[in-house]
Coordinates of N, CA and C in Angstrom, one line a residue:
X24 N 0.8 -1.2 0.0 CA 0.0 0.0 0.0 C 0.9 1.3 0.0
X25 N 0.2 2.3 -0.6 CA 1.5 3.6 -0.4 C 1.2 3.9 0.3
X26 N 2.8 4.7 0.9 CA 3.2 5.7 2.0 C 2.1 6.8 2.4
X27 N 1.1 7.1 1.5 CA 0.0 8.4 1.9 C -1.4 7.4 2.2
X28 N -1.8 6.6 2.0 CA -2.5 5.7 2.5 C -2.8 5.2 3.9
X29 N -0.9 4.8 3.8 CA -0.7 4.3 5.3 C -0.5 5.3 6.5
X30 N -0.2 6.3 6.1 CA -0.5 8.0 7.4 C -2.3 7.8 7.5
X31 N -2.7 8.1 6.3 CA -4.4 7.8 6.8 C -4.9 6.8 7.4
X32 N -4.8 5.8 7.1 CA -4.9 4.6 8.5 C -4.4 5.0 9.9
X33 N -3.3 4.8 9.5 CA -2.6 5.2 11.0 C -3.2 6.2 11.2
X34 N -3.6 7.2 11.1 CA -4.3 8.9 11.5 C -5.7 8.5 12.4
X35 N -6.1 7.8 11.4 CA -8.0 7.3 11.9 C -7.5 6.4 12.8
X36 N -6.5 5.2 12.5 CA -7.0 4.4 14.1 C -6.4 5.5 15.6
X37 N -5.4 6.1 15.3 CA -4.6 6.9 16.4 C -5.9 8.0 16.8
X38 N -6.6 8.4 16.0 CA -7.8 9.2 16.6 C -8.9 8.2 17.5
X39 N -9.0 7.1 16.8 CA -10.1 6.5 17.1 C -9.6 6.2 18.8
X40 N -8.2 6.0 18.9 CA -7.4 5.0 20.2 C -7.8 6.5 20.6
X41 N -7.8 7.6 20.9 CA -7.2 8.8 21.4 C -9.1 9.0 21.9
X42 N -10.0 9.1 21.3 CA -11.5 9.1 21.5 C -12.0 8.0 22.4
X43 N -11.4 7.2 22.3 CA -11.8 5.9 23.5 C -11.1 5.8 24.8
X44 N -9.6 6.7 24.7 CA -9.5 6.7 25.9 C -10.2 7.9 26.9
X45 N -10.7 8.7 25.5 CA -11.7 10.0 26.1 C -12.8 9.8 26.9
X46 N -13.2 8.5 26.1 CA -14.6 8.3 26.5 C -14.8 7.4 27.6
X47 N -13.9 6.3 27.6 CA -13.4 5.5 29.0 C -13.2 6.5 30.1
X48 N -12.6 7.9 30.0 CA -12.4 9.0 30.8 C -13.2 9.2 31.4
X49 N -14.2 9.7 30.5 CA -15.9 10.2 31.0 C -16.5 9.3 31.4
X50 N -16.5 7.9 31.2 CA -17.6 7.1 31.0 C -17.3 6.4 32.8
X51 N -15.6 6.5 33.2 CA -15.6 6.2 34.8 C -16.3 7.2 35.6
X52 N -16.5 8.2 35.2 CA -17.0 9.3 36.2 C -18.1 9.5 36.2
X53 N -19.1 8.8 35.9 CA -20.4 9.2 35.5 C -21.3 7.9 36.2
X54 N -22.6 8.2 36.6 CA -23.3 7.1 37.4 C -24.5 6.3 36.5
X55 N -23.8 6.6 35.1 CA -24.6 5.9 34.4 C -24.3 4.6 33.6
X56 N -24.2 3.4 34.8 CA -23.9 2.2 33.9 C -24.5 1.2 34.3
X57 N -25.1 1.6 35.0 CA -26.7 0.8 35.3 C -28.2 1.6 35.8
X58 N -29.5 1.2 35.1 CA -29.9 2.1 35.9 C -31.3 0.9 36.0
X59 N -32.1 0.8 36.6 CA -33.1 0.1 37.0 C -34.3 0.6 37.8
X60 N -34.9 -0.2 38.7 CA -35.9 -0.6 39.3 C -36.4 -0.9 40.7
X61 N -36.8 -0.9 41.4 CA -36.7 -1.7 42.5 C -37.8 -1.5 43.7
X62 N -38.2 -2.8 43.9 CA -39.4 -2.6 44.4 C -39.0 -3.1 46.0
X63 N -40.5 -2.1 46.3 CA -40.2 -2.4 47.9 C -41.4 -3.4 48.2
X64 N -41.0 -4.8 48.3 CA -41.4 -5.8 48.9 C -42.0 -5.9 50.1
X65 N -41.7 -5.6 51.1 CA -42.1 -5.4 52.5 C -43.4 -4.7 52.3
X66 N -43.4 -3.6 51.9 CA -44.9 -2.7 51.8 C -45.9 -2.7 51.0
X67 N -45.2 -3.4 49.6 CA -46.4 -3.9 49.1 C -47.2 -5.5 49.5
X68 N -46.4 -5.9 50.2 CA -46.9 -7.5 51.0 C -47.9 -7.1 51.7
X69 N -47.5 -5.5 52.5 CA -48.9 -5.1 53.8 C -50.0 -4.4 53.4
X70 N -49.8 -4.3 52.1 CA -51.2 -3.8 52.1 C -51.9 -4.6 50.4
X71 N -50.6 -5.9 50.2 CA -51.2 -6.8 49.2 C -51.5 -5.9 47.8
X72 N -50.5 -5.6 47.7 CA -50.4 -4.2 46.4 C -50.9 -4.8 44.9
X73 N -51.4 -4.6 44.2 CA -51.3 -5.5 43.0 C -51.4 -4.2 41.7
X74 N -51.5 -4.6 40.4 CA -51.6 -3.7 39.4 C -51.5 -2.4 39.6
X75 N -51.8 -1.2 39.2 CA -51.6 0.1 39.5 C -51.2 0.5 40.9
X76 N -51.4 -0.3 42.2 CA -51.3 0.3 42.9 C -49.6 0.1 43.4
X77 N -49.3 -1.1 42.5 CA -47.6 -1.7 42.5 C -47.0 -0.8 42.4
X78 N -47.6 0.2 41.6 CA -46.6 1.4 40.9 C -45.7 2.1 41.9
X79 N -46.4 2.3 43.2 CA -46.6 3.3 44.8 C -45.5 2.5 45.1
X80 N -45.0 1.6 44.9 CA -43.8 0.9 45.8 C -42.4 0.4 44.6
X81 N -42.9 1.4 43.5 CA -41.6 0.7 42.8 C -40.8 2.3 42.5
X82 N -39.3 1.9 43.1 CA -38.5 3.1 43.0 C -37.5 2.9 42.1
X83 N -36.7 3.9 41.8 CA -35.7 3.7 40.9 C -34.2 4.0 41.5
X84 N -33.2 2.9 40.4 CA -32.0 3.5 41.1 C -31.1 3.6 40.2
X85 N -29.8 4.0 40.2 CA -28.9 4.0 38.8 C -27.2 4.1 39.8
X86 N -26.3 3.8 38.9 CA -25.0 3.9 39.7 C -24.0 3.7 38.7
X87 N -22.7 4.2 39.5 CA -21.4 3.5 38.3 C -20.6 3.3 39.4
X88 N -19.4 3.7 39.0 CA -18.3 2.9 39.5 C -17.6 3.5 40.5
X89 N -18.2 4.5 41.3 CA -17.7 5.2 42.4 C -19.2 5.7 43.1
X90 N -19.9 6.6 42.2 CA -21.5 7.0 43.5 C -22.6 6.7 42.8
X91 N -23.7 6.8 43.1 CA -24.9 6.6 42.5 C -26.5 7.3 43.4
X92 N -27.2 7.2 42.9 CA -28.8 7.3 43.3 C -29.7 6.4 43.4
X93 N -30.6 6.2 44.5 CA -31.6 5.7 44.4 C -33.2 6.3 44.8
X94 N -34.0 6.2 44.5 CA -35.0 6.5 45.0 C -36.0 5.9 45.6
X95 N -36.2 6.1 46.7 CA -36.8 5.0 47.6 C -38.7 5.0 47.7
X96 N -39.2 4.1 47.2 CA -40.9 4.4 47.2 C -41.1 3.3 48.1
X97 N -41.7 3.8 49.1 CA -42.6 2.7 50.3 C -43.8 3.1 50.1
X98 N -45.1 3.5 49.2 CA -46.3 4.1 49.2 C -46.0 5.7 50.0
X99 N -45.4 6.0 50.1 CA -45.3 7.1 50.9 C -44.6 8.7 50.1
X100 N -44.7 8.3 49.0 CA -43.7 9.2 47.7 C -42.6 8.6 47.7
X101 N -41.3 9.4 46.8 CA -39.9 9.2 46.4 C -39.1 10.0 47.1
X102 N -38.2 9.1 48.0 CA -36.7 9.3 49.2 C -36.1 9.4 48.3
X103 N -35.0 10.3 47.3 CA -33.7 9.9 47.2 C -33.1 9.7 48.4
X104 N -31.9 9.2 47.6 CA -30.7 8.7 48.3 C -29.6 8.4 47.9
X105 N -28.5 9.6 48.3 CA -27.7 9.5 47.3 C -26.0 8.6 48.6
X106 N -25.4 7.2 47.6 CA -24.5 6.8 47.9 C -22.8 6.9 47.2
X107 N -22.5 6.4 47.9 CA -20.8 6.2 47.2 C -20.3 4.9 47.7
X108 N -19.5 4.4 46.7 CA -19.2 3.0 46.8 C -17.7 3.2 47.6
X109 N -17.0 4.5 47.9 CA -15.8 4.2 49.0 C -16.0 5.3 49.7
X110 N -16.4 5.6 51.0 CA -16.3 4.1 52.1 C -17.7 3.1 52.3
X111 N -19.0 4.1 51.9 CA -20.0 3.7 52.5 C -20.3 2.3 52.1
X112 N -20.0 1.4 50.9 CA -20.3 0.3 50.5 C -19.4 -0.8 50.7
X113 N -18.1 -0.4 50.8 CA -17.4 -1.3 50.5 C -17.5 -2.3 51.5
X114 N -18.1 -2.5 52.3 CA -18.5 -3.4 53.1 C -19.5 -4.6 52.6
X115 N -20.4 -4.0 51.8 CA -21.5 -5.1 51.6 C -21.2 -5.4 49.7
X116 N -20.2 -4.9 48.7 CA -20.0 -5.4 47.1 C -19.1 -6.0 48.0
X117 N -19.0 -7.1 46.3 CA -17.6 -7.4 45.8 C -16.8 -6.7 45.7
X118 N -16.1 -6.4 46.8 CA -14.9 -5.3 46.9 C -13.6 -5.4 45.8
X119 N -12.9 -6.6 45.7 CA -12.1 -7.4 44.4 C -12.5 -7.4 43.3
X120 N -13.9 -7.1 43.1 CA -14.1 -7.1 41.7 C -14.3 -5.7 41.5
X121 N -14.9 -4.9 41.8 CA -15.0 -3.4 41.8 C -13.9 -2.8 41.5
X122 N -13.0 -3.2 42.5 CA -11.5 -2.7 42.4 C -11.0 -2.8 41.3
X123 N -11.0 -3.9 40.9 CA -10.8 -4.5 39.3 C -11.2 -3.9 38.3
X124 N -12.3 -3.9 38.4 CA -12.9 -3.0 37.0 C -12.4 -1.7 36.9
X125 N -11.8 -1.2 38.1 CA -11.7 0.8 37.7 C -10.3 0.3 37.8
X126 N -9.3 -0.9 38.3 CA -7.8 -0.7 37.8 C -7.8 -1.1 36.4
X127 N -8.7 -1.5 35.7 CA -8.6 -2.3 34.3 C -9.2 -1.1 33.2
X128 N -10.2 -0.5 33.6 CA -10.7 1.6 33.0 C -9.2 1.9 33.0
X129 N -8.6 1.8 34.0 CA -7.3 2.7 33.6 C -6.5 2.0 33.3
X130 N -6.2 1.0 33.4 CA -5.4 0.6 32.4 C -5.6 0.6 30.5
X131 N -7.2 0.3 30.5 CA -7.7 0.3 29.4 C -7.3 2.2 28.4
X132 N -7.9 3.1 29.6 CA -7.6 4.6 29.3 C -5.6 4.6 29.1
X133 N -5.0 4.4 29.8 CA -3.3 4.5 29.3 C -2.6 3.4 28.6
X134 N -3.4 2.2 27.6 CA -3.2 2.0 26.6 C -3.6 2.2 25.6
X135 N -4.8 3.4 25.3 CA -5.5 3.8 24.1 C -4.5 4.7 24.3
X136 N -4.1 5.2 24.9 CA -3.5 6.9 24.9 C -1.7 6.4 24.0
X137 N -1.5 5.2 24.6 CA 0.2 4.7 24.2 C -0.4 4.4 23.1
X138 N -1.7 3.7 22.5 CA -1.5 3.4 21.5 C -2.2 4.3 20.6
X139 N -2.9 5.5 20.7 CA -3.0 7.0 19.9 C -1.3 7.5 19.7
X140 N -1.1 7.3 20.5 CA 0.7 7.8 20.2 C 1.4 7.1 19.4
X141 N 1.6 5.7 19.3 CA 2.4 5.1 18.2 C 1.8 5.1 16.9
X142 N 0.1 4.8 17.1 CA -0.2 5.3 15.7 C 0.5 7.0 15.2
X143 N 0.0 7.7 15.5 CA 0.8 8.8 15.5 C 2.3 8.8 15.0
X144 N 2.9 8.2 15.6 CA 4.2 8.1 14.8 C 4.4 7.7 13.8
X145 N 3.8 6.2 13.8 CA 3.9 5.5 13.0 C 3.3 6.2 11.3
X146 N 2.8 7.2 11.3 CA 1.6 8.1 10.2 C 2.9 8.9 10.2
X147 N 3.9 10.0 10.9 CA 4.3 10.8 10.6 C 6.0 10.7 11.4
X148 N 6.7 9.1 11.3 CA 7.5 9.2 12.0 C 8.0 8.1 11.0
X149 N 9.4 7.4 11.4 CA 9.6 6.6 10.6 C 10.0 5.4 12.2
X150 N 9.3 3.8 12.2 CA 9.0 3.0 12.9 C 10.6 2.3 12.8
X151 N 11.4 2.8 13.9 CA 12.7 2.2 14.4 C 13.1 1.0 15.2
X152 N 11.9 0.8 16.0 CA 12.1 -0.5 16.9 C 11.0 -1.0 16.6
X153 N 11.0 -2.5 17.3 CA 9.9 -3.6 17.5 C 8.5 -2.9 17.6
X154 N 8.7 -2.2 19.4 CA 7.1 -1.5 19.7 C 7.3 -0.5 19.4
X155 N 8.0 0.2 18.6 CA 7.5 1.1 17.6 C 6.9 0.8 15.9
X156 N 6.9 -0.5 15.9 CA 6.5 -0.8 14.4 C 5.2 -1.1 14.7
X157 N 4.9 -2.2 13.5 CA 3.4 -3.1 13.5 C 3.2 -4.0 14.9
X158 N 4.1 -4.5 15.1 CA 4.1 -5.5 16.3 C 4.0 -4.7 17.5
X159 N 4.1 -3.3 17.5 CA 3.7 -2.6 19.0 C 2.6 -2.4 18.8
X160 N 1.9 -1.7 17.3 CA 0.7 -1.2 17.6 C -0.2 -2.1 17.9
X161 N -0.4 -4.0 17.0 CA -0.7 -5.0 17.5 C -1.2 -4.9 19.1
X162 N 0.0 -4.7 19.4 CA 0.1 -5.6 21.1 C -0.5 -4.4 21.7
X163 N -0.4 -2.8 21.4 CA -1.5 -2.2 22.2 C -3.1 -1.8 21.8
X164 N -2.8 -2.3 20.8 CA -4.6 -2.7 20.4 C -5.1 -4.1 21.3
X165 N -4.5 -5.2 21.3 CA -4.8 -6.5 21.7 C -5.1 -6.4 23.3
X166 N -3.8 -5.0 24.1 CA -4.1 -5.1 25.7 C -5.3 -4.4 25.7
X167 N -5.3 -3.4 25.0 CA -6.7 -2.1 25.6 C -8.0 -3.1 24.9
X168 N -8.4 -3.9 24.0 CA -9.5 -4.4 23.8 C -9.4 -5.6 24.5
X169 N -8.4 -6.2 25.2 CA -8.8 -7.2 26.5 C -9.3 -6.6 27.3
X170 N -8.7 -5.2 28.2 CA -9.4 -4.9 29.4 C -10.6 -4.6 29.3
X171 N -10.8 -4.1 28.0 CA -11.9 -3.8 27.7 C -12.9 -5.1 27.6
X172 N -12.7 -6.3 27.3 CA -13.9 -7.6 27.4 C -13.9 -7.7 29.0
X173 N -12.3 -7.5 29.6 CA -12.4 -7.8 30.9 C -13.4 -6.8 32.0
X174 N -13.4 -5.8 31.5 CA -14.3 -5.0 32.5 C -15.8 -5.4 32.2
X175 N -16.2 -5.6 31.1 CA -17.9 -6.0 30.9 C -17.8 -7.4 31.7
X176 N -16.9 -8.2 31.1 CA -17.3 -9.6 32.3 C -17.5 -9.6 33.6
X177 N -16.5 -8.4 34.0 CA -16.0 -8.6 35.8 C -17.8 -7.6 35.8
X178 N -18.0 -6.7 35.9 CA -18.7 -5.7 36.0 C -20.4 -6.2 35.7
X179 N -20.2 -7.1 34.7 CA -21.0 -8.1 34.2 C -21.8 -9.1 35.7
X180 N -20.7 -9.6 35.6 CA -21.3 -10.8 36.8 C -21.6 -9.8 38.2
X181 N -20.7 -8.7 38.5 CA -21.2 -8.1 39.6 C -22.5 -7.4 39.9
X182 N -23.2 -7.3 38.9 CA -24.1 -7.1 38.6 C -25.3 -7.8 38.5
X183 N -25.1 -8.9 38.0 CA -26.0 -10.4 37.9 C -25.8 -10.9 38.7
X184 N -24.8 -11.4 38.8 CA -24.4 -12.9 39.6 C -24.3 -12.3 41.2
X185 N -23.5 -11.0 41.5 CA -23.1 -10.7 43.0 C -24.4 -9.7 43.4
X186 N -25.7 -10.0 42.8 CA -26.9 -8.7 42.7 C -26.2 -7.4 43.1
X187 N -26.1 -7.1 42.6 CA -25.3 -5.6 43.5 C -26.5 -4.3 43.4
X188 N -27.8 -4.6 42.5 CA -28.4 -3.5 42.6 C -29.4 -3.9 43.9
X189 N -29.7 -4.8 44.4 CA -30.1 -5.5 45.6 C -29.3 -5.0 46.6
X190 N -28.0 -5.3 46.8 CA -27.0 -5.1 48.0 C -27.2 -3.4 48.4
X191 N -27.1 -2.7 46.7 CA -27.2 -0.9 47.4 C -28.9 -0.4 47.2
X192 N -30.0 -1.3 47.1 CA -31.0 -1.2 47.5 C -31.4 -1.2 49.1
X193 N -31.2 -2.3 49.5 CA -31.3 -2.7 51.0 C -30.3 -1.9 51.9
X194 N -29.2 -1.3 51.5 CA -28.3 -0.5 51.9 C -28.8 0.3 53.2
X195 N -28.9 0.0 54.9 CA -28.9 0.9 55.7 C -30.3 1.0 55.9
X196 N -31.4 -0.4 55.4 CA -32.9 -0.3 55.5 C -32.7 -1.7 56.7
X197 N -33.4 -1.4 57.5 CA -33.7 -2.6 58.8 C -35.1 -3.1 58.3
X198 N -36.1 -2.4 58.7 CA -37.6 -2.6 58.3 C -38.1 -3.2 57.2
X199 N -37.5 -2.3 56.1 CA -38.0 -2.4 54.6 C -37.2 -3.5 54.2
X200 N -37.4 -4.5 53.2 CA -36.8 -5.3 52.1 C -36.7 -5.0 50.5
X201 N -35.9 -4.4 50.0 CA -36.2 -4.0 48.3 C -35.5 -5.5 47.4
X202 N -36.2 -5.5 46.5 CA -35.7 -6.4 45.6 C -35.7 -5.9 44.3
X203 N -35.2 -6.5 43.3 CA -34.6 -5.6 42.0 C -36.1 -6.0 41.5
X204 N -36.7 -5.1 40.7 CA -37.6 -5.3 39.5 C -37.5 -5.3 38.3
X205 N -36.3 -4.1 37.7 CA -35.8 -4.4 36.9 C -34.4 -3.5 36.4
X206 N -33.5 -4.0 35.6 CA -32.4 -3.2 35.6 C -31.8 -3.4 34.3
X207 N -30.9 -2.7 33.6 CA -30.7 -2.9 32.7 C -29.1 -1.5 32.5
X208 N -28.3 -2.4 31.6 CA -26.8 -1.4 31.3 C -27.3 -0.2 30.8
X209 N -26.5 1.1 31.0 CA -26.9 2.0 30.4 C -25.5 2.9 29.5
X210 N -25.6 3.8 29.4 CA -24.7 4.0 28.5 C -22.9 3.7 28.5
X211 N -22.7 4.0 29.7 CA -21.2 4.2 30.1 C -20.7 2.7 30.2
X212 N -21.7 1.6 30.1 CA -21.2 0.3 29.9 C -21.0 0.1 28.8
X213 N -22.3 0.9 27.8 CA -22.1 0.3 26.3 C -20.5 1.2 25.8
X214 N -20.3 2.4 26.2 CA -19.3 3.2 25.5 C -17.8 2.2 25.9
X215 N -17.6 1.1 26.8 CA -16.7 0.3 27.2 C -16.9 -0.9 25.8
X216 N -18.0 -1.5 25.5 CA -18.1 -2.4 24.1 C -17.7 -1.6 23.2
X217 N -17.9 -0.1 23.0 CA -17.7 0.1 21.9 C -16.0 0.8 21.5
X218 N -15.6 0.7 23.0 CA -14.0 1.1 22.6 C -13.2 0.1 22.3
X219 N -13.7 -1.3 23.3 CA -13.5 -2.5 22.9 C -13.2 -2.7 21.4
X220 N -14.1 -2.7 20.8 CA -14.4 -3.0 19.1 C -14.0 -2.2 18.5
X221 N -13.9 -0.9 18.8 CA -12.6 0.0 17.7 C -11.3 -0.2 18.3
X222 N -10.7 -1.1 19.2 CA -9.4 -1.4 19.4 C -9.9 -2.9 18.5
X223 N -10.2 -3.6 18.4 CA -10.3 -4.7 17.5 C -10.2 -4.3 15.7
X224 N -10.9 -3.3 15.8 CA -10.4 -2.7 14.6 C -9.6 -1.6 13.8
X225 N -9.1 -1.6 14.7 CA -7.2 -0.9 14.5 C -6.7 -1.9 14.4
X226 N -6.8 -3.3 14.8 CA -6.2 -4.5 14.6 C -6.2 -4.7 13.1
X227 N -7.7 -4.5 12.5 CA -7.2 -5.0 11.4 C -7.5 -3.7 10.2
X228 N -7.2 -2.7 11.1 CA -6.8 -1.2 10.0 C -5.3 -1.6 10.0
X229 N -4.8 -2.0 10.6 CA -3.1 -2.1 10.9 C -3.0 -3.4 9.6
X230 N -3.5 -4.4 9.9 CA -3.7 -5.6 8.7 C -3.4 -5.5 7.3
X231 N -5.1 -4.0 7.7 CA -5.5 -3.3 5.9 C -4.0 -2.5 5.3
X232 N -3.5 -2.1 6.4 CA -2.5 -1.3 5.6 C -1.0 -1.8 4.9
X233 N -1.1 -3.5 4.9 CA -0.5 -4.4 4.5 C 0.7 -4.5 5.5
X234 N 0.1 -5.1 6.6 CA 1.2 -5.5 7.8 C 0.8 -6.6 8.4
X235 N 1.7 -7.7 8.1 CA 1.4 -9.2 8.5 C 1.1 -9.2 10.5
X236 N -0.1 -10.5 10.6 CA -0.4 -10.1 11.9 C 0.9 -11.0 12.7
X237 N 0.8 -10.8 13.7 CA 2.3 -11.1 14.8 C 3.0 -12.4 14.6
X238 N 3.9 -12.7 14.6 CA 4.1 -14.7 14.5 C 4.0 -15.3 13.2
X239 N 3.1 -14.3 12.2 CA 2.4 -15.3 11.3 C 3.8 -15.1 10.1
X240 N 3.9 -16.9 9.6 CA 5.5 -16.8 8.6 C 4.6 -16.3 7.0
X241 N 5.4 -15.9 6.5 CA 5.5 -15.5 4.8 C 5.8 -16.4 4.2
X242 N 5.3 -16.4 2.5 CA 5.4 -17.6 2.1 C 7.1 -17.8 1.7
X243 N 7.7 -16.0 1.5 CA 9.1 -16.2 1.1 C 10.0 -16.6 1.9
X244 N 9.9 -16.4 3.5 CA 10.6 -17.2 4.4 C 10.6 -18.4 4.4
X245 N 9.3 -19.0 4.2 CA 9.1 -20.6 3.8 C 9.6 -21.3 2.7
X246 N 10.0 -20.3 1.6 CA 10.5 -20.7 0.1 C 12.1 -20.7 0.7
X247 N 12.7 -20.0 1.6 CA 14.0 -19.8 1.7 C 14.5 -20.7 2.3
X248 N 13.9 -20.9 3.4 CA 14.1 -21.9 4.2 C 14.4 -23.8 3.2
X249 N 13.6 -23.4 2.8 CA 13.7 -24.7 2.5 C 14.5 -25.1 1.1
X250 N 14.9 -23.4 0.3 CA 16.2 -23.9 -0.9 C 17.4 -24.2 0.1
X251 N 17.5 -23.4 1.7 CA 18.8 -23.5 2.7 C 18.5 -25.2 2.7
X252 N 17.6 -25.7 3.3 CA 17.6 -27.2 3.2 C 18.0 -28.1 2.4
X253 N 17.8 -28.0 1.4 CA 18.1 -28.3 -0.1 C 19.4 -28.4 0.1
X254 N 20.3 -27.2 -0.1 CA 21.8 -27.5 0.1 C 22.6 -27.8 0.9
X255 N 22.1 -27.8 2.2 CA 23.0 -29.0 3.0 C 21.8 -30.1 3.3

């Protein structure tokens, strides 16, 4: 491929690495990566709540990865309530997996940024070493779109599997019992898939621009090798 070709590749995926570590940026600071439902159980049991009047006991809640909101309905109107996951929670999540997911955001955010910079070079530099060639930009596309599957899984199950919108429901309630009604990812989860998958595809902008992927032999290496055989 020509030399002005391969600056425009390299240009778009170095932007694209450089926007996802933007958005990974914003997307930690914000309480929007789950947001749901949640009914208060206890009070609708006492007065045997059913259709329309269900509505009176179902509150809402949303959160991310440091504070969040809930709003509390017992028939009595909407309690906000606003928490934080360090110190107030850390007692009742998955403390190890929490942790995990915002050390893997940042890791994920300071390998888009290394790898917006070698694209960068690579577009307007001339590629001197190993991790400054193809084989670096590879390997920082491959780390920032693992952390990136790794934080939906970890974040994933803590959410399903460890209920966590249950744990900061019931949060500091004796009387009352909330149970989740319904919940669902909201944006700042999806903006982690989608940085994911434009690091998957700098993988193979890097490909398109005619650069064999890591390990993989040529067929002229293979031709050579084996005239060397040949003669001894």
């Amino acid at each position: 491929m020509p030399a002005p070709q391969k600056k425009i590749i390299f240009c778009i995926a170095g932007v694209l690495s450089f926007a996802c570590a933007l958005g990974t940026a914003a997307a930690i600071g914000t309480q929007l990566w789950v947001k749901g439902t949640i009914l208060c159980k206890t009070g609708a049991l006492l007065v045997n709540a059913t259709g329309q009047e269900l509505e009176k006991f179902i509150g809402k809640i949303q959160y991310g990865l440091f504070y969040g909101e809930r709003v509390r309905q017992c028939g009595l109107g909407g309690r906000p309530f606003q928490f934080s996951f360090f110190p107030d929670l850390l007692k009742i999540i998955p403390a190890s997996i929490h942790v995990s997911v915002i050390l893997f955001c940042t890791v994920l955010i300071v390998f888009a940024l290394v790898g917006a910079g070698f694209f960068m070079f690579n577009a307007f530099g001339s590629p001197y070493e190993t991790l400054h060639g193809p084989v670096g930009l590879y390997l920082w596309s491959f780390i920032a779109c693992s952390c990136g599957c790794l934080i939906m899984i970890l974040f994933s199950s803590e959410v399903k599997i460890h209920h966590l919108s249950e744990k900061i429901a019931n949060f500091k309630e004796g009387s009352f019992t909330f149970k989740t009604h319904s919940e669902h990812f909201a944006n700042s989860f999806w903006i982690i898939l989608v940085c994911s998958l434009v690091h998957f595809l700098n993988a193979l902008l890097i490909r398109f621009a005619g650069f064999e992927f890591p390990f993989s032999k040529s067929k002229d290496s293979g031709a050579i090798t084996g005239a060397a055989d040949l003669m001894y």
